[in-house]
GROMACS .gro file of N, CA, C and O in nm:
model
  532
    1LYS      N    1   0.031  -0.508  -1.582
    1LYS     CA    2  -0.111  -0.536  -1.564
    1LYS      C    3  -0.180  -0.418  -1.496
    1LYS      O    4  -0.284  -0.372  -1.541
    2HIS      N    5  -0.120  -0.366  -1.386
    2HIS     CA    6  -0.180  -0.251  -1.318
    2HIS      C    7  -0.187  -0.131  -1.410
    2HIS      O    8  -0.284  -0.056  -1.407
    3ASP      N    9  -0.084  -0.112  -1.492
    3ASP     CA   10  -0.079   0.005  -1.579
    3ASP      C   11  -0.192   0.005  -1.681
    3ASP      O   12  -0.248   0.111  -1.712
    4VAL      N   13  -0.228  -0.111  -1.734
    4VAL     CA   14  -0.337  -0.121  -1.832
    4VAL      C   15  -0.470  -0.083  -1.766
    4VAL      O   16  -0.547  -0.002  -1.819
    5VAL      N   17  -0.497  -0.142  -1.650
    5VAL     CA   18  -0.622  -0.112  -1.579
    5VAL      C   19  -0.625   0.035  -1.538
    5VAL      O   20  -0.729   0.102  -1.547
    6LYS      N   21  -0.512   0.088  -1.497
    6LYS     CA   22  -0.505   0.229  -1.458
    6LYS      C   23  -0.539   0.320  -1.576
    6LYS      O   24  -0.609   0.420  -1.561
    7GLU      N   25  -0.492   0.284  -1.695
    7GLU     CA   26  -0.525   0.363  -1.816
    7GLU      C   27  -0.674   0.355  -1.846
    7GLU      O   28  -0.735   0.454  -1.888
    8ILE      N   29  -0.735   0.238  -1.827
    8ILE     CA   30  -0.880   0.226  -1.848
    8ILE      C   31  -0.954   0.318  -1.752
    8ILE      O   32  -1.050   0.385  -1.790
    9PHE      N   33  -0.908   0.323  -1.626
    9PHE     CA   34  -0.974   0.410  -1.527
    9PHE      C   35  -0.961   0.558  -1.563
    9PHE      O   36  -1.040   0.639  -1.518
   10LYS      N   37  -0.864   0.596  -1.644
   10LYS     CA   38  -0.846   0.737  -1.682
   10LYS      C   39  -0.944   0.779  -1.791
   10LYS      O   40  -0.962   0.897  -1.816
   11THR      N   41  -1.009   0.682  -1.855
   11THR     CA   42  -1.106   0.711  -1.959
   11THR      C   43  -1.245   0.701  -1.897
   11THR      O   44  -1.289   0.592  -1.861
   12PRO      N   45  -1.314   0.815  -1.880
   12PRO     CA   46  -1.441   0.816  -1.805
   12PRO      C   47  -1.543   0.710  -1.848
   12PRO      O   48  -1.595   0.639  -1.764
   13LEU      N   49  -1.571   0.695  -1.975
   13LEU     CA   50  -1.672   0.599  -2.019
   13LEU      C   51  -1.628   0.456  -1.989
   13LEU      O   52  -1.706   0.376  -1.937
   14LEU      N   53  -1.503   0.423  -2.021
   14LEU     CA   54  -1.453   0.288  -1.992
   14LEU      C   55  -1.448   0.262  -1.842
   14LEU      O   56  -1.479   0.153  -1.796
   15SER      N   57  -1.409   0.364  -1.766
   15SER     CA   58  -1.402   0.350  -1.621
   15SER      C   59  -1.538   0.320  -1.562
   15SER      O   60  -1.554   0.229  -1.481
   16ASP      N   61  -1.638   0.397  -1.603
   16ASP     CA   62  -1.774   0.374  -1.552
   16ASP      C   63  -1.825   0.236  -1.593
   16ASP      O   64  -1.891   0.167  -1.514
   17ALA      N   65  -1.796   0.193  -1.715
   17ALA     CA   66  -1.838   0.061  -1.762
   17ALA      C   67  -1.770  -0.049  -1.680
   17ALA      O   68  -1.835  -0.147  -1.642
   18LEU      N   69  -1.641  -0.032  -1.651
   18LEU     CA   70  -1.569  -0.133  -1.573
   18LEU      C   71  -1.627  -0.146  -1.433
   18LEU      O   72  -1.650  -0.257  -1.384
   19VAL      N   73  -1.656  -0.032  -1.369
   19VAL     CA   74  -1.714  -0.035  -1.234
   19VAL      C   75  -1.853  -0.099  -1.237
   19VAL      O   76  -1.889  -0.176  -1.148
   20PHE      N   77  -1.930  -0.071  -1.341
   20PHE     CA   78  -2.065  -0.127  -1.352
   20PHE      C   79  -2.060  -0.278  -1.377
   20PHE      O   80  -2.131  -0.355  -1.313
   21LEU      N   81  -1.974  -0.320  -1.470
   21LEU     CA   82  -1.968  -0.462  -1.507
   21LEU      C   83  -1.892  -0.548  -1.406
   21LEU      O   84  -1.918  -0.666  -1.392
   22MET      N   85  -1.797  -0.486  -1.337
   22MET     CA   86  -1.715  -0.560  -1.242
   22MET      C   87  -1.701  -0.477  -1.114
   22MET      O   88  -1.599  -0.413  -1.092
   23PRO      N   89  -1.805  -0.475  -1.030
   23PRO     CA   90  -1.800  -0.391  -0.911
   23PRO      C   91  -1.693  -0.434  -0.810
   23PRO      O   92  -1.650  -0.353  -0.728
   24TYR      N   93  -1.648  -0.558  -0.818
   24TYR     CA   94  -1.544  -0.607  -0.728
   24TYR      C   95  -1.435  -0.673  -0.811
   24TYR      O   96  -1.463  -0.742  -0.908
   25ARG      N   97  -1.312  -0.649  -0.770
   25ARG     CA   98  -1.196  -0.705  -0.839
   25ARG      C   99  -1.134  -0.813  -0.752
   25ARG      O  100  -1.095  -0.786  -0.638
   26LYS      N  101  -1.128  -0.935  -0.805
   26LYS     CA  102  -1.066  -1.045  -0.732
   26LYS      C  103  -0.915  -1.029  -0.736
   26LYS      O  104  -0.858  -0.993  -0.838
   27LYS      N  105  -0.850  -1.058  -0.623
   27LYS     CA  106  -0.705  -1.051  -0.619
   27LYS      C  107  -0.646  -1.161  -0.705
   27LYS      O  108  -0.702  -1.270  -0.716
   28SER      N  109  -0.533  -1.132  -0.763
   28SER     CA  110  -0.469  -1.231  -0.850
   28SER      C  111  -0.419  -1.349  -0.768
   28SER      O  112  -0.396  -1.339  -0.648
   29SER      N  113  -0.398  -1.460  -0.834
   29SER     CA  114  -0.355  -1.581  -0.765
   29SER      C  115  -0.215  -1.566  -0.707
   29SER      O  116  -0.177  -1.635  -0.615
   30LYS      N  117  -0.134  -1.473  -0.762
   30LYS     CA  118   0.001  -1.454  -0.709
   30LYS      C  119  -0.003  -1.389  -0.570
   30LYS      O  120   0.095  -1.391  -0.499
   31ASN      N  121  -0.117  -1.335  -0.532
   31ASN     CA  122  -0.131  -1.272  -0.402
   31ASN      C  123  -0.193  -1.364  -0.298
   31ASN      O  124  -0.257  -1.320  -0.205
   32LYS      N  125  -0.174  -1.493  -0.312
   32LYS     CA  126  -0.225  -1.587  -0.213
   32LYS      C  127  -0.154  -1.562  -0.081
   32LYS      O  128  -0.036  -1.527  -0.078
   33PRO      N  129  -0.223  -1.582   0.029
   33PRO     CA  130  -0.158  -1.562   0.159
   33PRO      C  131  -0.037  -1.653   0.175
   33PRO      O  132  -0.042  -1.770   0.140
   34PRO      N  133   0.072  -1.599   0.225
   34PRO     CA  134   0.189  -1.683   0.248
   34PRO      C  135   0.165  -1.780   0.364
   34PRO      O  136   0.071  -1.764   0.441
   35ALA      N  137   0.250  -1.878   0.375
   35ALA     CA  138   0.238  -1.977   0.483
   35ALA      C  139   0.238  -1.906   0.618
   35ALA      O  140   0.313  -1.812   0.640
   36GLY      N  141   0.148  -1.946   0.704
   36GLY     CA  142   0.139  -1.886   0.836
   36GLY      C  143   0.039  -1.773   0.843
   36GLY      O  144   0.012  -1.719   0.949
   37ALA      N  145  -0.019  -1.735   0.730
   37ALA     CA  146  -0.113  -1.623   0.729
   37ALA      C  147  -0.258  -1.669   0.727
   37ALA      O  148  -0.347  -1.589   0.706
   38GLU      N  149  -0.282  -1.797   0.750
   38GLU     CA  150  -0.417  -1.851   0.739
   38GLU      C  151  -0.513  -1.796   0.844
   38GLU      O  152  -0.632  -1.791   0.822
   39ASN      N  153  -0.463  -1.756   0.959
   39ASN     CA  154  -0.550  -1.714   1.068
   39ASN      C  155  -0.573  -1.564   1.075
   39ASN      O  156  -0.612  -1.512   1.178
   40ARG      N  157  -0.549  -1.494   0.969
   40ARG     CA  158  -0.570  -1.350   0.972
   40ARG      C  159  -0.681  -1.312   0.874
   40ARG      O  160  -0.713  -1.388   0.784
   41VAL      N  161  -0.736  -1.194   0.894
   41VAL     CA  162  -0.842  -1.146   0.806
   41VAL      C  163  -0.778  -1.094   0.677
   41VAL      O  164  -0.683  -1.017   0.681
   42ALA      N  165  -0.829  -1.138   0.566
   42ALA     CA  166  -0.782  -1.090   0.436
   42ALA      C  167  -0.901  -1.092   0.340
   42ALA      O  168  -0.975  -1.190   0.336
   43PHE      N  169  -0.919  -0.987   0.268
   43PHE     CA  170  -1.027  -0.978   0.172
   43PHE      C  171  -0.977  -1.029   0.037
   43PHE      O  172  -0.871  -0.988  -0.009
   44ARG      N  173  -1.050  -1.119  -0.022
   44ARG     CA  174  -1.011  -1.176  -0.152
   44ARG      C  175  -1.052  -1.087  -0.269
   44ARG      O  176  -1.012  -1.110  -0.382
   45VAL      N  177  -1.135  -0.988  -0.242
   45VAL     CA  178  -1.179  -0.895  -0.347
   45VAL      C  179  -1.166  -0.753  -0.297
   45VAL      O  180  -1.161  -0.727  -0.176
   46SER      N  181  -1.158  -0.660  -0.391
   46SER     CA  182  -1.154  -0.517  -0.359
   46SER      C  183  -1.262  -0.449  -0.441
   46SER      O  184  -1.279  -0.480  -0.560
   47PRO      N  185  -1.334  -0.352  -0.382
   47PRO     CA  186  -1.433  -0.277  -0.461
   47PRO      C  187  -1.362  -0.200  -0.573
   47PRO      O  188  -1.265  -0.128  -0.549
   48THR      N  189  -1.408  -0.217  -0.694
   48THR     CA  190  -1.346  -0.151  -0.809
   48THR      C  191  -1.347   0.001  -0.794
   48THR      O  192  -1.252   0.069  -0.831
   49ASN      N  193  -1.454   0.054  -0.737
   49ASN     CA  194  -1.462   0.199  -0.714
   49ASN      C  195  -1.349   0.247  -0.621
   49ASN      O  196  -1.295   0.355  -0.640
   50SER      N  197  -1.315   0.166  -0.523
   50SER     CA  198  -1.207   0.203  -0.431
   50SER      C  199  -1.072   0.204  -0.502
   50SER      O  200  -0.990   0.292  -0.480
   51ILE      N  201  -1.051   0.106  -0.589
   51ILE     CA  202  -0.927   0.102  -0.666
   51ILE      C  203  -0.915   0.227  -0.752
   51ILE      O  204  -0.810   0.292  -0.757
   52ARG      N  205  -1.025   0.263  -0.817
   52ARG     CA  206  -1.025   0.383  -0.902
   52ARG      C  207  -0.993   0.507  -0.818
   52ARG      O  208  -0.910   0.589  -0.857
   53ALA      N  209  -1.054   0.520  -0.701
   53ALA     CA  210  -1.030   0.637  -0.616
   53ALA      C  211  -0.885   0.644  -0.569
   53ALA      O  212  -0.825   0.752  -0.566
   54ILE      N  213  -0.828   0.531  -0.533
   54ILE     CA  214  -0.687   0.529  -0.489
   54ILE      C  215  -0.596   0.571  -0.603
   54ILE      O  216  -0.506   0.653  -0.586
   55TRP      N  217  -0.618   0.518  -0.722
   55TRP     CA  218  -0.532   0.553  -0.835
   55TRP      C  219  -0.549   0.698  -0.876
   55TRP      O  220  -0.454   0.764  -0.916
   56GLU      N  221  -0.671   0.751  -0.865
   56GLU     CA  222  -0.692   0.893  -0.894
   56GLU      C  223  -0.614   0.980  -0.795
   56GLU      O  224  -0.552   1.079  -0.832
   57ALA      N  225  -0.617   0.941  -0.669
   57ALA     CA  226  -0.542   1.016  -0.566
   57ALA      C  227  -0.392   1.006  -0.592
   57ALA      O  228  -0.319   1.105  -0.578
   58GLN      N  229  -0.344   0.888  -0.631
   58GLN     CA  230  -0.201   0.872  -0.660
   58GLN      C  231  -0.158   0.964  -0.773
   58GLN      O  232  -0.049   1.020  -0.771
   59ASP      N  233  -0.244   0.980  -0.874
   59ASP     CA  234  -0.209   1.065  -0.987
   59ASP      C  235  -0.203   1.213  -0.948
   59ASP      O  236  -0.138   1.292  -1.016
   60LYS      N  237  -0.268   1.249  -0.838
   60LYS     CA  238  -0.266   1.389  -0.793
   60LYS      C  239  -0.146   1.421  -0.706
   60LYS      O  240  -0.117   1.537  -0.680
   61LEU      N  241  -0.075   1.316  -0.661
   61LEU     CA  242   0.042   1.340  -0.578
   61LEU      C  243   0.150   1.407  -0.661
   61LEU      O  244   0.178   1.368  -0.774
   62ARG      N  245   0.213   1.508  -0.604
   62ARG     CA  246   0.322   1.579  -0.669
   62ARG      C  247   0.447   1.560  -0.583
   62ARG      O  248   0.477   1.641  -0.497
   63PHE      N  249   0.516   1.450  -0.605
   63PHE     CA  250   0.631   1.417  -0.523
   63PHE      C  251   0.737   1.527  -0.527
   63PHE      O  252   0.804   1.553  -0.428
   64GLU      N  253   0.752   1.591  -0.643
   64GLU     CA  254   0.854   1.694  -0.654
   64GLU      C  255   0.824   1.816  -0.566
   64GLU      O  256   0.913   1.892  -0.533
   65GLU      N  257   0.698   1.832  -0.527
   65GLU     CA  258   0.660   1.943  -0.439
   65GLU      C  259   0.652   1.901  -0.292
   65GLU      O  260   0.629   1.984  -0.205
   66ALA      N  261   0.671   1.774  -0.266
   66ALA     CA  262   0.659   1.722  -0.129
   66ALA      C  263   0.770   1.777  -0.042
   66ALA      O  264   0.882   1.795  -0.085
   67LYS      N  265   0.735   1.801   0.082
   67LYS     CA  266   0.831   1.854   0.179
   67LYS      C  267   0.850   1.752   0.290
   67LYS      O  268   0.820   1.777   0.404
   68PHE      N  269   0.898   1.634   0.254
   68PHE     CA  270   0.921   1.528   0.352
   68PHE      C  271   1.064   1.536   0.403
   68PHE      O  272   1.156   1.550   0.324
   69SER      N  273   1.081   1.524   0.533
   69SER     CA  274   1.218   1.507   0.581
   69SER      C  275   1.251   1.358   0.571
   69SER      O  276   1.361   1.322   0.530
   70ARG      N  277   1.155   1.273   0.604
   70ARG     CA  278   1.168   1.128   0.587
   70ARG      C  279   1.027   1.069   0.583
   70ARG      O  280   0.932   1.128   0.633
   71VAL      N  281   1.017   0.951   0.527
   71VAL     CA  282   0.892   0.876   0.522
   71VAL      C  283   0.913   0.745   0.597
   71VAL      O  284   1.017   0.681   0.581
   72LEU      N  285   0.817   0.707   0.681
   72LEU     CA  286   0.823   0.579   0.749
   72LEU      C  287   0.738   0.480   0.671
   72LEU      O  288   0.618   0.500   0.652
   73LEU      N  289   0.801   0.373   0.625
   73LEU     CA  290   0.734   0.271   0.548
   73LEU      C  291   0.726   0.145   0.633
   73LEU      O  292   0.828   0.093   0.677
   74LEU      N  293   0.604   0.099   0.662
   74LEU     CA  294   0.582  -0.020   0.744
   74LEU      C  295   0.535  -0.134   0.654
   74LEU      O  296   0.445  -0.113   0.572
   75ALA      N  297   0.594  -0.252   0.670
   75ALA     CA  298   0.560  -0.363   0.581
   75ALA      C  299   0.545  -0.493   0.657
   75ALA      O  300   0.636  -0.536   0.727
   76GLY      N  301   0.428  -0.555   0.644
   76GLY     CA  302   0.407  -0.689   0.698
   76GLY      C  303   0.453  -0.791   0.596
   76GLY      O  304   0.412  -0.786   0.479
   77GLU      N  305   0.538  -0.881   0.635
   77GLU     CA  306   0.592  -0.982   0.542
   77GLU      C  307   0.484  -1.073   0.486
   77GLU      O  308   0.501  -1.130   0.379
   78LYS      N  309   0.372  -1.087   0.556
   78LYS     CA  310   0.262  -1.174   0.511
   78LYS      C  311   0.152  -1.095   0.442
   78LYS      O  312   0.043  -1.145   0.421
   79ASP      N  313   0.182  -0.972   0.404
   79ASP     CA  314   0.085  -0.885   0.336
   79ASP      C  315   0.065  -0.935   0.193
   79ASP      O  316   0.161  -0.944   0.117
   80ASN      N  317  -0.058  -0.966   0.158
   80ASN     CA  318  -0.088  -1.006   0.022
   80ASN      C  319  -0.174  -0.901  -0.048
   80ASN      O  320  -0.240  -0.928  -0.146
   81THR      N  321  -0.170  -0.777   0.005
   81THR     CA  322  -0.245  -0.667  -0.053
   81THR      C  323  -0.152  -0.565  -0.119
   81THR      O  324  -0.175  -0.522  -0.231
   82ILE      N  325  -0.048  -0.528  -0.050
   82ILE     CA  326   0.045  -0.425  -0.097
   82ILE      C  327   0.175  -0.489  -0.143
   82ILE      O  328   0.228  -0.577  -0.076
   83GLU      N  329   0.223  -0.445  -0.256
   83GLU     CA  330   0.355  -0.488  -0.303
   83GLU      C  331   0.456  -0.386  -0.252
   83GLU      O  332   0.473  -0.279  -0.310
   84ILE      N  333   0.521  -0.415  -0.141
   84ILE     CA  334   0.610  -0.320  -0.075
   84ILE      C  335   0.723  -0.276  -0.167
   84ILE      O  336   0.769  -0.162  -0.161
   85GLU      N  337   0.768  -0.365  -0.253
   85GLU     CA  338   0.878  -0.329  -0.344
   85GLU      C  339   0.838  -0.216  -0.438
   85GLU      O  340   0.921  -0.132  -0.472
   86ARG      N  341   0.711  -0.211  -0.478
   86ARG     CA  342   0.664  -0.099  -0.563
   86ARG      C  343   0.667   0.032  -0.487
   86ARG      O  344   0.701   0.136  -0.543
   87ALA      N  345   0.631   0.029  -0.359
   87ALA     CA  346   0.635   0.151  -0.278
   87ALA      C  347   0.780   0.199  -0.264
   87ALA      O  348   0.808   0.319  -0.275
   88ILE      N  349   0.870   0.105  -0.241
   88ILE     CA  350   1.012   0.139  -0.228
   88ILE      C  351   1.063   0.199  -0.360
   88ILE      O  352   1.132   0.302  -0.360
   89GLN      N  353   1.028   0.138  -0.472
   89GLN     CA  354   1.070   0.190  -0.602
   89GLN      C  355   1.019   0.332  -0.625
   89GLN      O  356   1.092   0.417  -0.677
   90THR      N  357   0.895   0.360  -0.584
   90THR     CA  358   0.838   0.494  -0.600
   90THR      C  359   0.915   0.595  -0.517
   90THR      O  360   0.952   0.702  -0.566
   91LEU      N  361   0.942   0.562  -0.392
   91LEU     CA  362   1.017   0.654  -0.306
   91LEU      C  363   1.157   0.678  -0.361
   91LEU      O  364   1.205   0.792  -0.364
   92GLU      N  365   1.221   0.573  -0.407
   92GLU     CA  366   1.357   0.588  -0.461
   92GLU      C  367   1.357   0.664  -0.593
   92GLU      O  368   1.446   0.746  -0.617
   93ARG      N  369   1.257   0.641  -0.676
   93ARG     CA  370   1.248   0.712  -0.804
   93ARG      C  371   1.235   0.864  -0.782
   93ARG      O  372   1.290   0.943  -0.857
   94HIS      N  373   1.164   0.901  -0.676
   94HIS     CA  374   1.144   1.042  -0.646
   94HIS      C  375   1.247   1.096  -0.545
   94HIS      O  376   1.234   1.207  -0.496
   95LYS      N  377   1.345   1.011  -0.515
   95LYS     CA  378   1.455   1.049  -0.426
   95LYS      C  379   1.405   1.098  -0.289
   95LYS      O  380   1.456   1.196  -0.234
   96LEU      N  381   1.304   1.029  -0.238
   96LEU     CA  382   1.250   1.061  -0.106
   96LEU      C  383   1.316   0.971  -0.003
   96LEU      O  384   1.316   0.848  -0.018
   97PRO      N  385   1.374   1.028   0.101
   97PRO     CA  386   1.436   0.945   0.205
   97PRO      C  387   1.330   0.870   0.285
   97PRO      O  388   1.223   0.924   0.312
   98TYR      N  389   1.361   0.748   0.321
   98TYR     CA  390   1.263   0.668   0.394
   98TYR      C  391   1.333   0.574   0.491
   98TYR      O  392   1.450   0.541   0.476
   99ASP      N  393   1.257   0.534   0.592
   99ASP     CA  394   1.297   0.430   0.685
   99ASP      C  395   1.199   0.316   0.666
   99ASP      O  396   1.078   0.339   0.662
  100LEU      N  397   1.251   0.196   0.655
  100LEU     CA  398   1.167   0.079   0.631
  100LEU      C  399   1.170  -0.012   0.754
  100LEU      O  400   1.277  -0.045   0.804
  101LYS      N  401   1.051  -0.046   0.801
  101LYS     CA  402   1.037  -0.142   0.911
  101LYS      C  403   0.955  -0.260   0.858
  101LYS      O  404   0.845  -0.241   0.806
  102ARG      N  405   1.011  -0.379   0.872
  102ARG     CA  406   0.942  -0.500   0.826
  102ARG      C  407   0.900  -0.584   0.947
  102ARG      O  408   0.973  -0.591   1.046
  103TYR      N  409   0.784  -0.647   0.936
  103TYR     CA  410   0.729  -0.727   1.046
  103TYR      C  411   0.697  -0.866   0.993
  103TYR      O  412   0.602  -0.885   0.916
  104GLU      N  413   0.777  -0.962   1.035
  104GLU     CA  414   0.769  -1.097   0.979
  104GLU      C  415   0.642  -1.173   1.014
  104GLU      O  416   0.601  -1.262   0.941
  105ASN      N  417   0.574  -1.138   1.121
  105ASN     CA  418   0.456  -1.212   1.165
  105ASN      C  419   0.325  -1.142   1.131
  105ASN      O  420   0.220  -1.181   1.181
  106SER      N  421   0.330  -1.037   1.050
  106SER     CA  422   0.210  -0.958   1.022
  106SER      C  423   0.180  -0.951   0.874
  106SER      O  424   0.268  -0.967   0.790
  107GLY      N  425   0.052  -0.921   0.846
  107GLY     CA  426   0.008  -0.902   0.709
  107GLY      C  427  -0.020  -0.755   0.685
  107GLY      O  428   0.055  -0.667   0.728
  108HIS      N  429  -0.131  -0.726   0.618
  108HIS     CA  430  -0.165  -0.589   0.579
  108HIS      C  431  -0.212  -0.504   0.698
  108HIS      O  432  -0.183  -0.386   0.704
  109LEU      N  433  -0.284  -0.564   0.790
  109LEU     CA  434  -0.341  -0.490   0.903
  109LEU      C  435  -0.244  -0.493   1.021
  109LEU      O  436  -0.263  -0.564   1.119
  110LEU      N  437  -0.139  -0.414   1.010
  110LEU     CA  438  -0.028  -0.419   1.106
  110LEU      C  439  -0.071  -0.397   1.250
  110LEU      O  440  -0.015  -0.458   1.341
  111TYR      N  441  -0.168  -0.309   1.273
  111TYR     CA  442  -0.209  -0.280   1.410
  111TYR      C  443  -0.299  -0.388   1.469
  111TYR      O  444  -0.332  -0.384   1.587
  112GLU      N  445  -0.340  -0.484   1.386
  112GLU     CA  446  -0.427  -0.591   1.434
  112GLU      C  447  -0.358  -0.728   1.431
  112GLU      O  448  -0.413  -0.825   1.478
  113ASP      N  449  -0.241  -0.735   1.371
  113ASP     CA  450  -0.173  -0.863   1.356
  113ASP      C  451  -0.076  -0.889   1.471
  113ASP      O  452  -0.066  -0.810   1.566
  114ALA      N  453  -0.002  -0.997   1.460
  114ALA     CA  454   0.084  -1.047   1.568
  114ALA      C  455   0.189  -0.948   1.617
  114ALA      O  456   0.225  -0.948   1.733
  115ASP      N  457   0.237  -0.863   1.528
  115ASP     CA  458   0.343  -0.768   1.566
  115ASP      C  459   0.289  -0.631   1.610
  115ASP      O  460   0.363  -0.534   1.613
  116ASN      N  461   0.161  -0.624   1.645
  116ASN     CA  462   0.099  -0.493   1.668
  116ASN      C  463   0.168  -0.410   1.776
  116ASN      O  464   0.181  -0.288   1.762
  117ASP      N  465   0.214  -0.471   1.885
  117ASP     CA  466   0.283  -0.394   1.989
  117ASP      C  467   0.415  -0.337   1.937
  117ASP      O  468   0.449  -0.221   1.961
  118ARG      N  469   0.488  -0.420   1.863
  118ARG     CA  470   0.614  -0.375   1.806
  118ARG      C  471   0.593  -0.263   1.705
  118ARG      O  472   0.669  -0.166   1.701
  119VAL      N  473   0.488  -0.273   1.624
  119VAL     CA  474   0.456  -0.170   1.526
  119VAL      C  475   0.429  -0.038   1.597
  119VAL      O  476   0.485   0.066   1.562
  120ALA      N  477   0.343  -0.041   1.698
  120ALA     CA  478   0.309   0.082   1.773
  120ALA      C  479   0.434   0.143   1.836
  120ALA      O  480   0.456   0.264   1.827
  121ASN      N  481   0.516   0.060   1.898
  121ASN     CA  482   0.640   0.110   1.959
  121ASN      C  483   0.734   0.171   1.856
  121ASN      O  484   0.794   0.276   1.879
  122ASP      N  485   0.746   0.105   1.741
  122ASP     CA  486   0.832   0.157   1.634
  122ASP      C  487   0.784   0.292   1.582
  122ASP      O  488   0.864   0.383   1.556
  123VAL      N  489   0.653   0.306   1.566
  123VAL     CA  490   0.598   0.433   1.516
  123VAL      C  491   0.622   0.545   1.617
  123VAL      O  492   0.668   0.654   1.582
  124VAL      N  493   0.595   0.518   1.745
  124VAL     CA  494   0.618   0.619   1.849
  124VAL      C  495   0.767   0.656   1.854
  124VAL      O  496   0.802   0.774   1.859
  125GLU      N  497   0.852   0.557   1.849
  125GLU     CA  498   0.996   0.582   1.852
  125GLU      C  499   1.039   0.664   1.731
  125GLU      O  500   1.118   0.756   1.742
  126TRP      N  501   0.985   0.632   1.615
  126TRP     CA  502   1.021   0.703   1.492
  126TRP      C  503   0.975   0.848   1.498
  126TRP      O  504   1.046   0.939   1.459
  127LEU      N  505   0.853   0.868   1.549
  127LEU     CA  506   0.798   1.004   1.557
  127LEU      C  507   0.862   1.090   1.666
  127LEU      O  508   0.890   1.207   1.645
  128PHE      N  509   0.885   1.030   1.783
  128PHE     CA  510   0.926   1.109   1.898
  128PHE      C  511   1.064   1.073   1.954
  128PHE      O  512   1.107   1.133   2.052
  129GLY      N  513   1.131   0.977   1.895
  129GLY     CA  514   1.259   0.931   1.946
  129GLY      C  515   1.360   1.041   1.966
  129GLY      O  516   1.424   1.053   2.069
  130ASP      N  517   1.376   1.128   1.866
  130ASP     CA  518   1.473   1.236   1.875
  130ASP      C  519   1.433   1.340   1.980
  130ASP      O  520   1.517   1.399   2.045
  131ALA      N  521   1.302   1.359   1.999
  131ALA     CA  522   1.254   1.460   2.094
  131ALA      C  523   1.281   1.421   2.238
  131ALA      O  524   1.295   1.507   2.324
  132ARG      N  525   1.292   1.289   2.265
  132ARG     CA  526   1.312   1.243   2.403
  132ARG      C  527   1.459   1.241   2.441
  132ARG      O  528   1.494   1.222   2.555
  133GLU      N  529   1.547   1.256   2.345
  133GLU     CA  530   1.691   1.248   2.376
  133GLU      C  531   1.745   1.379   2.428
  133GLU      O  532   1.694   1.484   2.416
   0.00000   0.00000   0.00000
């Protein structure tokens, strides 16, 4: 489904028509908030222009030229915006090493959700842990 829409966005006339006719994209029903996520902020729609800009930026990424020693991937288990498995597949497809941290009580906005202190501590530890030893 994403691939079809992404191809439409690559065609300038179709892309402009899609943004004009459908300025906001409703999230699919499979992305309903999981149990326990009722009290958090979640947007049910995304601006179509933003989706186009993100996909255009993704197409410009050159993973083979990337100079990553490691990538830190943070995932809220209650996130109904990002499909973390797709991010993992992308990193693995490009053979990029990564560390994955999952937060069972958080959604997409990790720094604002229930695990925010743990997220901040994990990021600091990941960035500076070796330097303090």
